[in-house]
């Protein structure tokens, strides 16, 4: 019995009925490169078709009956160990396959496609080949490099079965390679070769100028060097050929961070905000997971409390996830965070290109960004030391995925908060009934903001009775706008039935000695909200706005 290292992997393109962790042996030459959270290429099924898989676990065991891992696809883990645990949780919770959970966490651009390639064997015996087989062989021989199966089939109009038959005859060679949908963005750089001797090399005037500039700078991008010296790239190529310089690539990130926007303004909280902040901060400082509900009316300044908490988490060198519904993720909202935290912010949402999503993911994974702001996909930001998760408007249905796996971002956030001993802060003016229930029962801590921030005022609210007159409904509203009776307050009084989403009545806004009667409101039903609003010089909110509930 031979024992050695075994990789338990989640395989792509399995169905739920037979999905499980499959074991593969690790050879001595491949073992140093294999880590949990990396993807590998493996042979799968009776036909040993090449598939990609995610390493979930590494263990010791008997390997004599196991197939071996073919190659390692990633240079560094793309999932943290905590996120690998999350994939197992999602498999059990949402009835999806392991790899469906893995793909949900990874940005689309980072995924690999396994592609079959064919190339010709030099000096092969072609005497027994048919006309079609000979055309395939000659075409690949002229290319002098492997060609993808689908491209070969499309170009020659021949089915792939012919290619496999030629492999059996020893005329073609078949290989499988993994190609990523989106590559890493890189800048072509050039640097001076310090070991080379300049005296023995004859240089032109342009080459001397470029070399002198390069020696003073140490290194530069080829594009910048050509721009500042006024030469073409061929001049730089000649320096490289003479071994006086060498090329290399430097990774860059595709994002629109503008550091000039950063403003370090102090966040001033009201007494009510400060009380909520201190209560939440106390839980954040404890070395155990917590969930807190911040119940604040619209305009109460919940975002200011967020920013103050994020400041603390960033000071502690901990990661922060801020989730908002898709409709709320406006450029203005993103700029609030970018202006405060600069390039510490990574953005996750569907409006980014595949390359931008990939780069933002890598910035978080490598610790280059400490704050992830986005929609529900931000719940998978790969922080290694997560301290704070914020869900704004936590009651929104958009936090639940409508495609497989049908995960709820709040549950993902709870799992990650538990794994990192982090704080999950749920925020809303109209919280989810489940969250509110847990807060009332003491399972979540509860903080409430009842006052609008600054000088903003809430509209006056009053309940009015409904009387039926024939087929009509009469609603009597006593308006108290603080003006003299009989005064013309300007504009119109608009009465809107929010239940039917339509305007019901409109008439001049003038006070008389008697109460204002608004009749013939046929669509008004008990429980509907009616809004009586003064339109004067564009003012549509504040103390001149009244709301009434039909009772």
PDB file of N, CA and C in Angstrom, residues 77-80 83 102 104-107 110 253 346-348 355-367 377 380-383:
ATOM      1  N   UNK A  77      -3.086  31.365  -4.794  1.00  0.00           N
ATOM      2  CA  UNK A  77      -4.481  30.976  -4.535  1.00  0.00           C
ATOM      3  C   UNK A  77      -5.448  32.103  -4.911  1.00  0.00           C
ATOM      4  N   UNK A  78      -6.535  31.739  -5.569  1.00  0.00           N
ATOM      5  CA  UNK A  78      -7.557  32.726  -5.947  1.00  0.00           C
ATOM      6  C   UNK A  78      -8.683  32.775  -4.920  1.00  0.00           C
ATOM      7  N   UNK A  79      -8.728  31.799  -4.014  1.00  0.00           N
ATOM      8  CA  UNK A  79      -9.668  31.803  -2.896  1.00  0.00           C
ATOM      9  C   UNK A  79      -8.898  31.622  -1.595  1.00  0.00           C
ATOM     10  N   UNK A  80      -9.297  32.361  -0.568  1.00  0.00           N
ATOM     11  CA  UNK A  80      -8.704  32.155   0.757  1.00  0.00           C
ATOM     12  C   UNK A  80      -9.279  30.869   1.347  1.00  0.00           C
ATOM     13  N   UNK A  83     -12.844  31.239   2.305  1.00  0.00           N
ATOM     14  CA  UNK A  83     -13.792  31.220   1.191  1.00  0.00           C
ATOM     15  C   UNK A  83     -13.986  29.803   0.656  1.00  0.00           C
ATOM     16  N   UNK A 102     -17.958  27.939  -6.275  1.00  0.00           N
ATOM     17  CA  UNK A 102     -16.641  28.537  -6.549  1.00  0.00           C
ATOM     18  C   UNK A 102     -16.748  29.593  -7.648  1.00  0.00           C
ATOM     19  N   UNK A 104     -19.289  31.341  -8.535  1.00  0.00           N
ATOM     20  CA  UNK A 104     -20.036  32.517  -8.067  1.00  0.00           C
ATOM     21  C   UNK A 104     -19.121  33.488  -7.336  1.00  0.00           C
ATOM     22  N   UNK A 105     -18.152  32.963  -6.608  1.00  0.00           N
ATOM     23  CA  UNK A 105     -17.255  33.816  -5.833  1.00  0.00           C
ATOM     24  C   UNK A 105     -16.194  34.496  -6.701  1.00  0.00           C
ATOM     25  N   UNK A 106     -15.804  33.853  -7.792  1.00  0.00           N
ATOM     26  CA  UNK A 106     -14.709  34.370  -8.620  1.00  0.00           C
ATOM     27  C   UNK A 106     -15.237  35.337  -9.681  1.00  0.00           C
ATOM     28  N   UNK A 107     -14.470  36.383 -10.024  1.00  0.00           N
ATOM     29  CA  UNK A 107     -14.875  37.262 -11.125  1.00  0.00           C
ATOM     30  C   UNK A 107     -14.835  36.496 -12.444  1.00  0.00           C
ATOM     31  N   UNK A 110     -11.577  35.709 -14.575  1.00  0.00           N
ATOM     32  CA  UNK A 110     -10.491  34.877 -14.058  1.00  0.00           C
ATOM     33  C   UNK A 110     -10.689  33.400 -14.418  1.00  0.00           C
ATOM     34  N   UNK A 253      -3.230  47.863 -13.121  1.00  0.00           N
ATOM     35  CA  UNK A 253      -4.627  47.592 -12.810  1.00  0.00           C
ATOM     36  C   UNK A 253      -5.524  48.532 -13.600  1.00  0.00           C
ATOM     37  N   UNK A 346     -12.133  49.466  -3.480  1.00  0.00           N
ATOM     38  CA  UNK A 346     -12.344  48.632  -4.671  1.00  0.00           C
ATOM     39  C   UNK A 346     -13.852  48.539  -4.906  1.00  0.00           C
ATOM     40  N   UNK A 347     -14.264  48.614  -6.176  1.00  0.00           N
ATOM     41  CA  UNK A 347     -15.687  48.640  -6.509  1.00  0.00           C
ATOM     42  C   UNK A 347     -16.080  47.335  -7.190  1.00  0.00           C
ATOM     43  N   UNK A 348     -17.199  46.745  -6.745  1.00  0.00           N
ATOM     44  CA  UNK A 348     -17.703  45.491  -7.308  1.00  0.00           C
ATOM     45  C   UNK A 348     -19.129  45.711  -7.803  1.00  0.00           C
ATOM     46  N   UNK A 355     -12.192  42.881 -17.342  1.00  0.00           N
ATOM     47  CA  UNK A 355     -10.839  43.180 -16.888  1.00  0.00           C
ATOM     48  C   UNK A 355     -10.815  43.993 -15.611  1.00  0.00           C
ATOM     49  N   UNK A 356     -11.730  44.973 -15.508  1.00  0.00           N
ATOM     50  CA  UNK A 356     -11.799  45.799 -14.301  1.00  0.00           C
ATOM     51  C   UNK A 356     -12.254  44.984 -13.095  1.00  0.00           C
ATOM     52  N   UNK A 357     -13.218  44.076 -13.296  1.00  0.00           N
ATOM     53  CA  UNK A 357     -13.667  43.218 -12.191  1.00  0.00           C
ATOM     54  C   UNK A 357     -12.518  42.330 -11.705  1.00  0.00           C
ATOM     55  N   UNK A 358     -11.757  41.784 -12.647  1.00  0.00           N
ATOM     56  CA  UNK A 358     -10.627  40.930 -12.301  1.00  0.00           C
ATOM     57  C   UNK A 358      -9.592  41.705 -11.489  1.00  0.00           C
ATOM     58  N   UNK A 359      -9.293  42.920 -11.913  1.00  0.00           N
ATOM     59  CA  UNK A 359      -8.264  43.717 -11.235  1.00  0.00           C
ATOM     60  C   UNK A 359      -8.703  44.157  -9.847  1.00  0.00           C
ATOM     61  N   UNK A 360      -9.974  44.507  -9.686  1.00  0.00           N
ATOM     62  CA  UNK A 360     -10.470  44.891  -8.363  1.00  0.00           C
ATOM     63  C   UNK A 360     -10.413  43.704  -7.404  1.00  0.00           C
ATOM     64  N   UNK A 361     -10.738  42.528  -7.916  1.00  0.00           N
ATOM     65  CA  UNK A 361     -10.662  41.304  -7.098  1.00  0.00           C
ATOM     66  C   UNK A 361      -9.221  41.060  -6.647  1.00  0.00           C
ATOM     67  N   UNK A 362      -8.268  41.201  -7.574  1.00  0.00           N
ATOM     68  CA  UNK A 362      -6.859  40.963  -7.242  1.00  0.00           C
ATOM     69  C   UNK A 362      -6.344  41.999  -6.247  1.00  0.00           C
ATOM     70  N   UNK A 363      -6.804  43.236  -6.353  1.00  0.00           N
ATOM     71  CA  UNK A 363      -6.343  44.273  -5.421  1.00  0.00           C
ATOM     72  C   UNK A 363      -6.772  43.938  -3.991  1.00  0.00           C
ATOM     73  N   UNK A 364      -8.007  43.423  -3.853  1.00  0.00           N
ATOM     74  CA  UNK A 364      -8.474  43.027  -2.523  1.00  0.00           C
ATOM     75  C   UNK A 364      -7.705  41.806  -2.035  1.00  0.00           C
ATOM     76  N   UNK A 365      -7.524  40.802  -2.902  1.00  0.00           N
ATOM     77  CA  UNK A 365      -6.859  39.563  -2.534  1.00  0.00           C
ATOM     78  C   UNK A 365      -5.423  39.809  -2.067  1.00  0.00           C
ATOM     79  N   UNK A 366      -4.756  40.780  -2.679  1.00  0.00           N
ATOM     80  CA  UNK A 366      -3.362  41.064  -2.346  1.00  0.00           C
ATOM     81  C   UNK A 366      -3.205  42.109  -1.245  1.00  0.00           C
ATOM     82  N   UNK A 367      -4.318  42.581  -0.697  1.00  0.00           N
ATOM     83  CA  UNK A 367      -4.256  43.544   0.396  1.00  0.00           C
ATOM     84  C   UNK A 367      -3.990  44.967  -0.046  1.00  0.00           C
ATOM     85  N   UNK A 377     -22.485  40.987  -5.013  1.00  0.00           N
ATOM     86  CA  UNK A 377     -21.240  40.290  -5.361  1.00  0.00           C
ATOM     87  C   UNK A 377     -20.084  40.722  -4.464  1.00  0.00           C
ATOM     88  N   UNK A 380     -18.434  38.573  -1.607  1.00  0.00           N
ATOM     89  CA  UNK A 380     -17.370  37.593  -1.843  1.00  0.00           C
ATOM     90  C   UNK A 380     -15.994  38.244  -1.984  1.00  0.00           C
ATOM     91  N   UNK A 381     -15.857  39.503  -1.599  1.00  0.00           N
ATOM     92  CA  UNK A 381     -14.545  40.157  -1.667  1.00  0.00           C
ATOM     93  C   UNK A 381     -13.548  39.357  -0.820  1.00  0.00           C
ATOM     94  N   UNK A 382     -12.394  38.970  -1.412  1.00  0.00           N
ATOM     95  CA  UNK A 382     -11.515  37.978  -0.752  1.00  0.00           C
ATOM     96  C   UNK A 382     -10.568  38.558   0.300  1.00  0.00           C
ATOM     97  N   UNK A 383     -11.120  39.202   1.317  1.00  0.00           N
ATOM     98  CA  UNK A 383     -10.296  39.743   2.398  1.00  0.00           C
ATOM     99  C   UNK A 383      -9.767  38.603   3.271  1.00  0.00           C
TER     100      UNK A 383
END
